[in-house]
PDB file of C-alpha atoms in Angstrom:
ATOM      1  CA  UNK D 250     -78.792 -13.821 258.527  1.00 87.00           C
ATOM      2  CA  UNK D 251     -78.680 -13.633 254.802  1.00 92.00           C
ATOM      3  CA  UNK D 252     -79.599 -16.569 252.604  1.00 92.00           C
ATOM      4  CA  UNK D 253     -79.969 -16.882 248.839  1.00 94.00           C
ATOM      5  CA  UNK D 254     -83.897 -17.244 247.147  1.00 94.00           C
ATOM      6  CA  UNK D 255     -82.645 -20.344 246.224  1.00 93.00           C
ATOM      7  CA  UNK D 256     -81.999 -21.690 249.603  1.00 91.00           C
ATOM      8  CA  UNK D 257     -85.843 -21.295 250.683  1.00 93.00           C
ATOM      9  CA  UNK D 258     -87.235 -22.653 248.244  1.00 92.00           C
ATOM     10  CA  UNK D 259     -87.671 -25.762 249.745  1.00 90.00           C
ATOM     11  CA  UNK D 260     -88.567 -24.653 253.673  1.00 92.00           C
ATOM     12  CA  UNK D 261     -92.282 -24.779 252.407  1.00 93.00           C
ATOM     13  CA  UNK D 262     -92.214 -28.085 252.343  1.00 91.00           C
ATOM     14  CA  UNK D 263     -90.244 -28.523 255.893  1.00 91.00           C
ATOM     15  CA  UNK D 264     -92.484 -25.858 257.550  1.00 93.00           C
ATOM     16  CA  UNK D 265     -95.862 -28.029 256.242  1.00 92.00           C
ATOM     17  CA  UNK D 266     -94.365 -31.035 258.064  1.00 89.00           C
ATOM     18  CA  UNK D 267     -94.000 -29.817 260.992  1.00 90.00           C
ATOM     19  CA  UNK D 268     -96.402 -26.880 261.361  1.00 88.00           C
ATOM     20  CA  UNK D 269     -99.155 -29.491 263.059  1.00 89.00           C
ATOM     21  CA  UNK D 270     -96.288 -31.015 265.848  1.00 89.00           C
ATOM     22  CA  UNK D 271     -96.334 -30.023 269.291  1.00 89.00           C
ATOM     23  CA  UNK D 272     -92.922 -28.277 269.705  1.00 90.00           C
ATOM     24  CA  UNK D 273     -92.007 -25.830 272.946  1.00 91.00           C
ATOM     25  CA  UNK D 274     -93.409 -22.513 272.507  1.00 93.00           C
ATOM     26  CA  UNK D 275     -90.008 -20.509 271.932  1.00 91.00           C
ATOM     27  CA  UNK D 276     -88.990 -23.017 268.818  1.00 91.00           C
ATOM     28  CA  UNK D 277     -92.782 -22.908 267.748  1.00 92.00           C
ATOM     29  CA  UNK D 278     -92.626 -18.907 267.756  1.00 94.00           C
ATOM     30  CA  UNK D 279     -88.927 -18.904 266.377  1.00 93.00           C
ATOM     31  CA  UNK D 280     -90.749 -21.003 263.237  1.00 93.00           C
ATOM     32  CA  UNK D 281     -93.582 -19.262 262.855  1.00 94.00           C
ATOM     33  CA  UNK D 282     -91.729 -16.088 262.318  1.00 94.00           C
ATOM     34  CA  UNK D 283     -88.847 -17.486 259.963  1.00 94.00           C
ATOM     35  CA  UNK D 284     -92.023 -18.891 257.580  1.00 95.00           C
ATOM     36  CA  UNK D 285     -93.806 -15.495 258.053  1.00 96.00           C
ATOM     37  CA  UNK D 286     -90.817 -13.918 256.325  1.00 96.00           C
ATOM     38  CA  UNK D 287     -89.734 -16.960 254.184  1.00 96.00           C
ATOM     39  CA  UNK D 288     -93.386 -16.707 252.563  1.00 96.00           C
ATOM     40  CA  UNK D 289     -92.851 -12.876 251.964  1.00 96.00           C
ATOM     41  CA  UNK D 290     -89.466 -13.500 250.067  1.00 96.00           C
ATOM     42  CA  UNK D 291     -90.824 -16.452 248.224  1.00 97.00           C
ATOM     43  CA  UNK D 292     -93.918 -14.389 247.194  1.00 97.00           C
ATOM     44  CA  UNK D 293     -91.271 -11.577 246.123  1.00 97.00           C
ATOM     45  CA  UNK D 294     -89.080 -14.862 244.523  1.00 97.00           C
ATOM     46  CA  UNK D 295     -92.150 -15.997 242.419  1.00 96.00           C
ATOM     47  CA  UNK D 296     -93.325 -12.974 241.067  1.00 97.00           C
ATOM     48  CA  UNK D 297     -89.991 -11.719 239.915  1.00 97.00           C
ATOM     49  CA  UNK D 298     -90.036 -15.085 237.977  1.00 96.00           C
ATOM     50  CA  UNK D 299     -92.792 -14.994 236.848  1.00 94.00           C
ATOM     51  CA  UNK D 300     -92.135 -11.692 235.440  1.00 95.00           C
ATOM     52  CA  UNK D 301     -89.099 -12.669 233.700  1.00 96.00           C
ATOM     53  CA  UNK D 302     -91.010 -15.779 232.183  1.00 94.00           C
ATOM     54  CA  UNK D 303     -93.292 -13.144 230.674  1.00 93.00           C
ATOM     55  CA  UNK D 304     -90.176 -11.002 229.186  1.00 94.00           C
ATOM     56  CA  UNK D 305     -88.380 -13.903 227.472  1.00 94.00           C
ATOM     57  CA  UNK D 306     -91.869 -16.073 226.719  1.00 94.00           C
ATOM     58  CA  UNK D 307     -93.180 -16.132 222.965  1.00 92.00           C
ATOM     59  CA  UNK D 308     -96.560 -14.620 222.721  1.00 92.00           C
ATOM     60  CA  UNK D 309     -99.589 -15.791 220.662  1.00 89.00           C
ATOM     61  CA  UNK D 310    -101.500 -12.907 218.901  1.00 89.00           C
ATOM     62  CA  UNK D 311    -103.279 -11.654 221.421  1.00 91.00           C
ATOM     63  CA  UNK D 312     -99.619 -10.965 223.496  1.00 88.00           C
ATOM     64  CA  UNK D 313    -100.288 -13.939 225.447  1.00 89.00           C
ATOM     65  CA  UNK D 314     -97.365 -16.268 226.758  1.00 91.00           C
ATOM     66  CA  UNK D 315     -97.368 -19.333 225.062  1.00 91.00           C
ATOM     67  CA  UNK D 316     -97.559 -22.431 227.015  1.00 89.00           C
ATOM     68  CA  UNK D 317     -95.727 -25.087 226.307  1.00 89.00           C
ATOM     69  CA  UNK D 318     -97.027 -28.381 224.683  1.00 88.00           C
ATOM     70  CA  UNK D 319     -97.389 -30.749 227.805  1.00 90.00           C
ATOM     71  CA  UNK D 320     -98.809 -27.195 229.760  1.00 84.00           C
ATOM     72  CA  UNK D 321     -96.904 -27.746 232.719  1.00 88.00           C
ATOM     73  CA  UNK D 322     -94.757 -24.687 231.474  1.00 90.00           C
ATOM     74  CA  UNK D 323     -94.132 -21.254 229.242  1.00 92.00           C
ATOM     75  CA  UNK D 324     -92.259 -21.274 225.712  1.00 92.00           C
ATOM     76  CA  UNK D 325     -89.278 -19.498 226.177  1.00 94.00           C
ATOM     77  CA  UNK D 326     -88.311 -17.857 222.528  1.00 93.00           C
ATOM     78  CA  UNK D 327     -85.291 -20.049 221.444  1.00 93.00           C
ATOM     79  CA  UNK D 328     -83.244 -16.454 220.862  1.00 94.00           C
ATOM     80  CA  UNK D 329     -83.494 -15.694 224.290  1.00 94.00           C
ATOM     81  CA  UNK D 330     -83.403 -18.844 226.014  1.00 94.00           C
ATOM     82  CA  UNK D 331     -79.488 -17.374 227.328  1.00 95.00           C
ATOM     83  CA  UNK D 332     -80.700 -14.345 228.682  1.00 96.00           C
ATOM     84  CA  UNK D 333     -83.352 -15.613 230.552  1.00 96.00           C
ATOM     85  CA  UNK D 334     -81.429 -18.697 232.470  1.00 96.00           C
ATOM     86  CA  UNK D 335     -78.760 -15.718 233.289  1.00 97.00           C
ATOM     87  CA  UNK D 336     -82.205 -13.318 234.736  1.00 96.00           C
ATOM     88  CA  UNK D 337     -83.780 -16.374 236.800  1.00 96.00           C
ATOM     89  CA  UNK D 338     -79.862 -17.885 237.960  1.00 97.00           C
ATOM     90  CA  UNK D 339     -79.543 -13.624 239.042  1.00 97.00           C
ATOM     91  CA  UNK D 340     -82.669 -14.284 240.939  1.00 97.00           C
ATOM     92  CA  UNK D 341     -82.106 -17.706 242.586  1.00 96.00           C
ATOM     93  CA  UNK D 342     -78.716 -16.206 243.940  1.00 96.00           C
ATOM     94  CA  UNK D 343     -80.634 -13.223 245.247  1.00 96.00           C
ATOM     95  CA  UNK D 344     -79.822 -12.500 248.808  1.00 96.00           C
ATOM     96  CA  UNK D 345     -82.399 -11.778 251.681  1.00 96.00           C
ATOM     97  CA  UNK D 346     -82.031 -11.205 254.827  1.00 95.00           C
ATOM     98  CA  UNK D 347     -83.739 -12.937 257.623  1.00 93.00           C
ATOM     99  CA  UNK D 348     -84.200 -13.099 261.271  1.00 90.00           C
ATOM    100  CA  UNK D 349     -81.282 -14.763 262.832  1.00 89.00           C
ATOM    101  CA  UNK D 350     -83.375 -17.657 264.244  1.00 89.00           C
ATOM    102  CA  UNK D 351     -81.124 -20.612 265.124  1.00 90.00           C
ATOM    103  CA  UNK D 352     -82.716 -23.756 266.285  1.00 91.00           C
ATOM    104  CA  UNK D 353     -80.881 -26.931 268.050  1.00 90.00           C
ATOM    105  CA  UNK D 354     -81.800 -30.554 266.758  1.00 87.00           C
ATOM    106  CA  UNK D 355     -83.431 -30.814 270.303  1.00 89.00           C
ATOM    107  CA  UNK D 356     -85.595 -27.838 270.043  1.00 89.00           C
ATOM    108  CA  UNK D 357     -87.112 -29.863 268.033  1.00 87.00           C
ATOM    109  CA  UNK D 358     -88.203 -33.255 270.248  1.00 83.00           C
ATOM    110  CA  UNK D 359     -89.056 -36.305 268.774  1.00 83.00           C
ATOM    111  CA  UNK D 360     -90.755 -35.722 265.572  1.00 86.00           C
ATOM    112  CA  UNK D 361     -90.119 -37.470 262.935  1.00 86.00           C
ATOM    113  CA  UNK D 362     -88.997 -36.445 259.848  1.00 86.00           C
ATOM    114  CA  UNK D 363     -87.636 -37.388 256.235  1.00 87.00           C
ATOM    115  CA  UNK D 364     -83.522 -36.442 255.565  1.00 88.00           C
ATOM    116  CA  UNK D 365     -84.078 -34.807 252.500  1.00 86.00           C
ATOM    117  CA  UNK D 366     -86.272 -32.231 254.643  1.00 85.00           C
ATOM    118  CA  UNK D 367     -83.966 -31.992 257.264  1.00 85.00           C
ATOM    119  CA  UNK D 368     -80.952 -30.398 254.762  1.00 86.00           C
ATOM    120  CA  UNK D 369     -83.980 -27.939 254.148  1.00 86.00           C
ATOM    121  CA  UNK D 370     -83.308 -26.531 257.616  1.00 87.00           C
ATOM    122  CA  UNK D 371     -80.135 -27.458 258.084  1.00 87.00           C
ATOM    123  CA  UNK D 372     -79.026 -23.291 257.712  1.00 85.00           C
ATOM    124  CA  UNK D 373     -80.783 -22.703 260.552  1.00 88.00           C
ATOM    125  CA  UNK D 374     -79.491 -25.432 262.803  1.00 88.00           C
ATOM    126  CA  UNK D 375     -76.494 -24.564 265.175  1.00 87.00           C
ATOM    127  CA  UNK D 376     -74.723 -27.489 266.788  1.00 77.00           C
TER     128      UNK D 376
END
């Protein structure tokens, strides 16, 4: 099953939800696997980015990347602000693939769970 970087970016945050519920072994093994290789692509994911950040970043004297004035981020030089949304969009639409785990709604029992995380795995769910 292929999916773009930007499509798992957010299963973190589903897989941390759930990880602690008592689900049936198969779906629980099924999970465990798809965030076992989720976590490699999104380790793969951030250091690419992280790597363009550095090539389009301005640099203090010492070749540094500049952070930016709140320091939640990195300066991006103004020049080169274009090339670098076109490098990390390249990356976001960066296909994987991935084990062709499909899961039904009731695989999952009763737990609870917000919508917004739900459309996280919603890829994965076959009706």
């Amino acid at each position: 099953m292929k999916r773009t970087l930007s499509e798992l970016l957010t299963f973190p945050k589903f897989y941390n939800a759930v990880k602690n519920q008592k689900l049936p072994l198969t779906t629980a093994y099924k999970l465990a696997k798809l965030a076992d290789k989720i976590n490699i692509e999104l380790t793969f994911y951030r250091e690419k980015l992280n790597q363009i950040v550095a090539e389009y970043s301005i640099k203090d004297e010492a070749g540094n990347s500049c952070p930016t004035q709140d320091g939640d981020g990195i300066q991006i030089d103004p020049l080169k602000v274009s090339e670098c949304e076109k490098q990390v969009e390249a990356l976001a639409a960066f296909e994987v693939e991935l084990p062709n785990y499909q899961f039904k709604l009731e695989e999952f029992g009763l737990i609870e769970i917000e919508p917004d995380l739900l459309t996280t795995i919603l890829p994965f769910i076959k009706e």
